[in-house]
PDB file of C-alpha atoms in Angstrom:
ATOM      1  CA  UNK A   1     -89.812 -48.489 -12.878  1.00 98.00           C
ATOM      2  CA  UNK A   2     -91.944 -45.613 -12.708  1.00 98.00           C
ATOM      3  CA  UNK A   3     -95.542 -45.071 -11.792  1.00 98.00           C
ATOM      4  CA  UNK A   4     -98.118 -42.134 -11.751  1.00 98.00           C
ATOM      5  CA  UNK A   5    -100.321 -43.117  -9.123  1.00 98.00           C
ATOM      6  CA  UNK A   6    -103.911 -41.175  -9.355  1.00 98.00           C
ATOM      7  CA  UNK A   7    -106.326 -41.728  -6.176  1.00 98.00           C
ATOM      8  CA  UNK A   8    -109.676 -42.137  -8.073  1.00 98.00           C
ATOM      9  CA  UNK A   9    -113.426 -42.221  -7.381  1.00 97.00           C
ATOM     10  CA  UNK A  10    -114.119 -43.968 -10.649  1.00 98.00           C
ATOM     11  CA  UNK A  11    -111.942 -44.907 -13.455  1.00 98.00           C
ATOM     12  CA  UNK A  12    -112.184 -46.954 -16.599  1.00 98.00           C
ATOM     13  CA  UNK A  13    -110.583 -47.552 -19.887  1.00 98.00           C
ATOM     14  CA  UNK A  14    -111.231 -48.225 -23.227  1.00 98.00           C
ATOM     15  CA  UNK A  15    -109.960 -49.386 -26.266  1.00 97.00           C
ATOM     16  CA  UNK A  16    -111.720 -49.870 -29.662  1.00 95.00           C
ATOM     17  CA  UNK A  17    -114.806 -48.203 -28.399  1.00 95.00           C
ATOM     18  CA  UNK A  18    -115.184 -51.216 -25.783  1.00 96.00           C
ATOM     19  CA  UNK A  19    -114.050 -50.896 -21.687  1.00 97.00           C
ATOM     20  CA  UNK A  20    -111.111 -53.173 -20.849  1.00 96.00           C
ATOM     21  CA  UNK A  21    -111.346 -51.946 -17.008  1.00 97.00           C
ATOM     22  CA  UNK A  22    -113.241 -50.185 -14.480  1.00 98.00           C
ATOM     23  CA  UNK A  23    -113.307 -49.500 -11.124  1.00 98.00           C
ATOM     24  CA  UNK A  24    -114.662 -47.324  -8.176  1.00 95.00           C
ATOM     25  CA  UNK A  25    -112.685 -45.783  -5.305  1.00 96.00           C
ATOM     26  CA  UNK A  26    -108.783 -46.665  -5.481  1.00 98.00           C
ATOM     27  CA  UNK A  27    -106.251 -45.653  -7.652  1.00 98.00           C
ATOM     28  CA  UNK A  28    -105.228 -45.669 -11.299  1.00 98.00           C
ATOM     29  CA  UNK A  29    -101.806 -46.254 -11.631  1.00 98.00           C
ATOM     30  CA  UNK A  30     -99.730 -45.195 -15.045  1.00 98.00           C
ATOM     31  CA  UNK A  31     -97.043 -47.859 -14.964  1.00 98.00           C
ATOM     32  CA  UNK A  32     -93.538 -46.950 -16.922  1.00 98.00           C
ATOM     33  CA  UNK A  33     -90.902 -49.848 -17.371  1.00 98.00           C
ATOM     34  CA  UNK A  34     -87.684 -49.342 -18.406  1.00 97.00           C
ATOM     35  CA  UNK A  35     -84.702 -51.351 -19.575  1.00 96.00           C
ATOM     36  CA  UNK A  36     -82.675 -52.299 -16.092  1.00 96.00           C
ATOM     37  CA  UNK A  37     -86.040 -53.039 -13.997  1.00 97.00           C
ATOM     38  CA  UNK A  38     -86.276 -56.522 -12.397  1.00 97.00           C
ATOM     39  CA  UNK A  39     -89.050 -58.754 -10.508  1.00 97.00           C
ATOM     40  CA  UNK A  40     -87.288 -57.048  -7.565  1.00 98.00           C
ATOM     41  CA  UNK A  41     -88.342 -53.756  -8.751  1.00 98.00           C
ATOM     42  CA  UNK A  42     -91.846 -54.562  -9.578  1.00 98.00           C
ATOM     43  CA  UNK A  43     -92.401 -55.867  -6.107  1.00 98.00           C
ATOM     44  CA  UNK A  44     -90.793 -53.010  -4.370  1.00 98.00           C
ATOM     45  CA  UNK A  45     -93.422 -50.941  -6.368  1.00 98.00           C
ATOM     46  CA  UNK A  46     -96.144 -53.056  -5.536  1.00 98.00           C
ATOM     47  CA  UNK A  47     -95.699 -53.145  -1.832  1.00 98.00           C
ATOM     48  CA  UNK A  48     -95.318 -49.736  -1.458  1.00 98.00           C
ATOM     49  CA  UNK A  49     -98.801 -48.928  -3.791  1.00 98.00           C
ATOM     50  CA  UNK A  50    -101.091 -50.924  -1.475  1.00 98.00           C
ATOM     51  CA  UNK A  51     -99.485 -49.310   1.722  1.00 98.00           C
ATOM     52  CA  UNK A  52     -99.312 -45.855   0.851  1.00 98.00           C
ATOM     53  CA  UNK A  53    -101.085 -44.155   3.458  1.00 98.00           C
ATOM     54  CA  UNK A  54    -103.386 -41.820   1.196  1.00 98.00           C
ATOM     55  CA  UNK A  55    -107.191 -42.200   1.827  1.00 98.00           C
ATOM     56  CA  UNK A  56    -108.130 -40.259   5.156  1.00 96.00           C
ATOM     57  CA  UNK A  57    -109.262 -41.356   8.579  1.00 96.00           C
ATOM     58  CA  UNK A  58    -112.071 -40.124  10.273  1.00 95.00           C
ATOM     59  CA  UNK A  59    -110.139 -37.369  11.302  1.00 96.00           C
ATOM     60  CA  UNK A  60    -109.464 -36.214   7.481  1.00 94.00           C
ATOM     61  CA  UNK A  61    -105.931 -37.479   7.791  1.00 96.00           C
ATOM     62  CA  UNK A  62    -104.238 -39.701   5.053  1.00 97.00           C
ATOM     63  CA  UNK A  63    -103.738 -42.714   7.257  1.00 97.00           C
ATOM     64  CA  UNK A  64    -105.311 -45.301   5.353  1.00 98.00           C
ATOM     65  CA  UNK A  65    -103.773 -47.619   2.488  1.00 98.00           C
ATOM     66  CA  UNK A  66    -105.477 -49.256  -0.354  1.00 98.00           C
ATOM     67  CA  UNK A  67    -105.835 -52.224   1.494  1.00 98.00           C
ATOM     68  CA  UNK A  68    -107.324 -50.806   4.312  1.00 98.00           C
ATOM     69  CA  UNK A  69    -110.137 -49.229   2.237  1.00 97.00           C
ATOM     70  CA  UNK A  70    -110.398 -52.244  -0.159  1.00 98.00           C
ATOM     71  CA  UNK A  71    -110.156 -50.153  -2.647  1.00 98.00           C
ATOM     72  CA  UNK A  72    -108.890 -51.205  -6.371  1.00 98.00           C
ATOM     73  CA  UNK A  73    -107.240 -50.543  -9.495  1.00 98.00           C
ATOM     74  CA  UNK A  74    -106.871 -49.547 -12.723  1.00 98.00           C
ATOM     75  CA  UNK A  75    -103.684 -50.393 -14.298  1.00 98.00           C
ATOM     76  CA  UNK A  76    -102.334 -48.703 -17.627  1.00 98.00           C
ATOM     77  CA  UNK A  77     -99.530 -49.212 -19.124  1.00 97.00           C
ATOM     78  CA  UNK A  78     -97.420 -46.025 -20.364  1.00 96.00           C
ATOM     79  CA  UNK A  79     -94.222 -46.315 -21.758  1.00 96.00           C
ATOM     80  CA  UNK A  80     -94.238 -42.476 -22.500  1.00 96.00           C
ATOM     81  CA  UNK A  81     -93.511 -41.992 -18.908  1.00 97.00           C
ATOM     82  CA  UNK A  82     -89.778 -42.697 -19.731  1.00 97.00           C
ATOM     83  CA  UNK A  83     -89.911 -40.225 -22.565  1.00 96.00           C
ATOM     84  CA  UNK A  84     -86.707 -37.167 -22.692  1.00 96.00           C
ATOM     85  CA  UNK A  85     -88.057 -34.214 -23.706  1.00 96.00           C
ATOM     86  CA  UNK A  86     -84.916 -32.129 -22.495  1.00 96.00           C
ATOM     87  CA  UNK A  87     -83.561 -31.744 -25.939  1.00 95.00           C
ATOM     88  CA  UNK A  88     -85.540 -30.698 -28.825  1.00 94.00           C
ATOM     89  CA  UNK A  89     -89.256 -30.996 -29.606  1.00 95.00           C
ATOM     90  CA  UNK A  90     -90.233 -34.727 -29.922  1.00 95.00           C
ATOM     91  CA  UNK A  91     -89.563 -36.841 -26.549  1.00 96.00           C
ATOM     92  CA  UNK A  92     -86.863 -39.364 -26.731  1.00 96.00           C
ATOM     93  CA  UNK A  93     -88.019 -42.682 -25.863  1.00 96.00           C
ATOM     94  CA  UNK A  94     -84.886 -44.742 -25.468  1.00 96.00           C
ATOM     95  CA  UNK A  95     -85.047 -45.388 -21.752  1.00 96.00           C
ATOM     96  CA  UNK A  96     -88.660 -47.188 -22.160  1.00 97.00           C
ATOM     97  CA  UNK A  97     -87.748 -50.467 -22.028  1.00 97.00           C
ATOM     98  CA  UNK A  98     -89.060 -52.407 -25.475  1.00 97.00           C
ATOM     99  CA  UNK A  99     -92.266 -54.835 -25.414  1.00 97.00           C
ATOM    100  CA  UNK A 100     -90.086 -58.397 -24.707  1.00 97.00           C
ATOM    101  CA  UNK A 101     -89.131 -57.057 -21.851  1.00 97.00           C
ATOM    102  CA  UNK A 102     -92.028 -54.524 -20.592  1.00 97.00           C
ATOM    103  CA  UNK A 103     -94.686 -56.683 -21.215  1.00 98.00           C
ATOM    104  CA  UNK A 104     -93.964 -59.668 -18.987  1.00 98.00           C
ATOM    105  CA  UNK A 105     -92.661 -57.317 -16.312  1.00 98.00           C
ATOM    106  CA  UNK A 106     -96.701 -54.858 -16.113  1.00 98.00           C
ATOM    107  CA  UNK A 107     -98.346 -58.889 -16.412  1.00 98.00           C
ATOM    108  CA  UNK A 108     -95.668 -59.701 -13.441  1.00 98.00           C
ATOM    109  CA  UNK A 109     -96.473 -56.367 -11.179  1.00 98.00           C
ATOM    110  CA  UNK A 110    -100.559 -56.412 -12.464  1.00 98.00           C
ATOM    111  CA  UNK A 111    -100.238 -60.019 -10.693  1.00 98.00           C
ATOM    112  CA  UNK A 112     -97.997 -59.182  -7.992  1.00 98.00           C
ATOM    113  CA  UNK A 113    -100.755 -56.439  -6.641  1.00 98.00           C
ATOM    114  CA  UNK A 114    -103.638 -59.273  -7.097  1.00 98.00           C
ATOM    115  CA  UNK A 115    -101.742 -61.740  -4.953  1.00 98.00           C
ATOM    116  CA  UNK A 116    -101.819 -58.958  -2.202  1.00 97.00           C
ATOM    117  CA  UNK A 117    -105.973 -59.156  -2.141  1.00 97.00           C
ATOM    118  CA  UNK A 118    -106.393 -55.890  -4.591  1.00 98.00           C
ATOM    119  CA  UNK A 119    -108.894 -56.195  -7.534  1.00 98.00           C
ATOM    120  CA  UNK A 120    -106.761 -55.013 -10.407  1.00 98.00           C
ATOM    121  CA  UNK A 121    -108.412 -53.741 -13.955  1.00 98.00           C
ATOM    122  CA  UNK A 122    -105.908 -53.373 -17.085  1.00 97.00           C
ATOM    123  CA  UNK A 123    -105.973 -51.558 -19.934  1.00 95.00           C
ATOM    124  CA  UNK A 124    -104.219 -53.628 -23.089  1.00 96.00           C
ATOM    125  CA  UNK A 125    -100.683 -53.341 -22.937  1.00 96.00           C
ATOM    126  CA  UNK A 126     -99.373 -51.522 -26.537  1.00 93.00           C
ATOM    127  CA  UNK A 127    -102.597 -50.283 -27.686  1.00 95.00           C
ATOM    128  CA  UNK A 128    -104.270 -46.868 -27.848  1.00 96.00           C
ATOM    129  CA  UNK A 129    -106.281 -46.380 -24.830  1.00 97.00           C
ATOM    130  CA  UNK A 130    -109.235 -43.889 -23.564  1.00 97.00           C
ATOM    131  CA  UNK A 131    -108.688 -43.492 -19.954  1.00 98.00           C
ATOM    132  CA  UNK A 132    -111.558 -41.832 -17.973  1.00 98.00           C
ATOM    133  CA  UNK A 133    -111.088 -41.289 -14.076  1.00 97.00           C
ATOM    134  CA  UNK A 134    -112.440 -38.891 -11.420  1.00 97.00           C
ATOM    135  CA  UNK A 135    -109.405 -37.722  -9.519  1.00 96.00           C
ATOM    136  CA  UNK A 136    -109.782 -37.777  -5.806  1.00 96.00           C
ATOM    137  CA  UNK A 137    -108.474 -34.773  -3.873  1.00 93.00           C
ATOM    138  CA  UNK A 138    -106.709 -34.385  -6.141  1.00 95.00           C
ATOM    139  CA  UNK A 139    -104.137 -36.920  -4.768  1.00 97.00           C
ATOM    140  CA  UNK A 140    -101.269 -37.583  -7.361  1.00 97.00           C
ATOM    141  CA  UNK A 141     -98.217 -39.292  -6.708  1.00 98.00           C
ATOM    142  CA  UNK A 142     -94.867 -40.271  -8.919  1.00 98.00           C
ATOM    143  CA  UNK A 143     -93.298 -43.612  -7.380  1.00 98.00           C
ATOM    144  CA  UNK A 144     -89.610 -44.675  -8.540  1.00 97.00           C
ATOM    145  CA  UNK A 145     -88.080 -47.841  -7.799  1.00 95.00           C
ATOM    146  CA  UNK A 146     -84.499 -46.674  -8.424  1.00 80.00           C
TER     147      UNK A 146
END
């Protein structure tokens, strides 16, 4: 599983001209699934999105996690995170793992995050999507579970 994790001011998304999901402060997370992730994955990922230390104390340092802040999210599916584009011109998509098996894996990880005490806004899984965000620092973060 990978994830491009955005800290955000504001962030929504759209599809068909009509928003799916919006938030305010938190983070907007770009969620990649491949072929060999698992329920074990997901919730590795999870737990270490809502305790990343990345929204700053009083001091200015990052010491504070999503939960501490109560901040939310903004989840979007992106399968073209797994895309190869080491060889030739058009990325390779192989290692995104198909819809069966992505699909009930994002709805797994989008509820995993909610049963920690996040607010979590989707976009529509396999659909074009406008996303619209405000980065935050800019803070921008790749997360891996393998």
């Amino acid at each position: 599983m990978k994830v491009v994790l955005q800290r955000s001011k504001e962030a929504s998304v759209t599809v068909d001209g009509e928003v799916t999901g919006q938030i305010q402060s938190g983070f907007v997370l770009l969620v990649g699934i491949t072929h060999e992730d698992t329920e074990e994955d997901i919730r590795y990922i999870a737990d270490k999105v809502v305790n990343l230390r990345v929204f700053e104390d009083a001091d200015g340092k990052m010491n504070h996690s999503l939960l501490d802040v109560k901040g939310e999210i903004l989840s979007i599916s992106q399968f073209t995170l797994y895309g190869d584009c080491r060889k030739g011109r058009r990325p390779n998509f192989m290692e995104a793992a198909k819809p069966d098996h992505a699909l009930p894996l994002y709805e797994y990880f989008n509820g995993v995050l909610e049963e920690k005490g996040v607010k979590v806004e989707k976009g529509v899984f396999g659909e074009m999507m406008d996303v619209k965000l405000t980065n935050d620092g800019p803070v921008t973060l790749i997360l891996e579970s393998k």
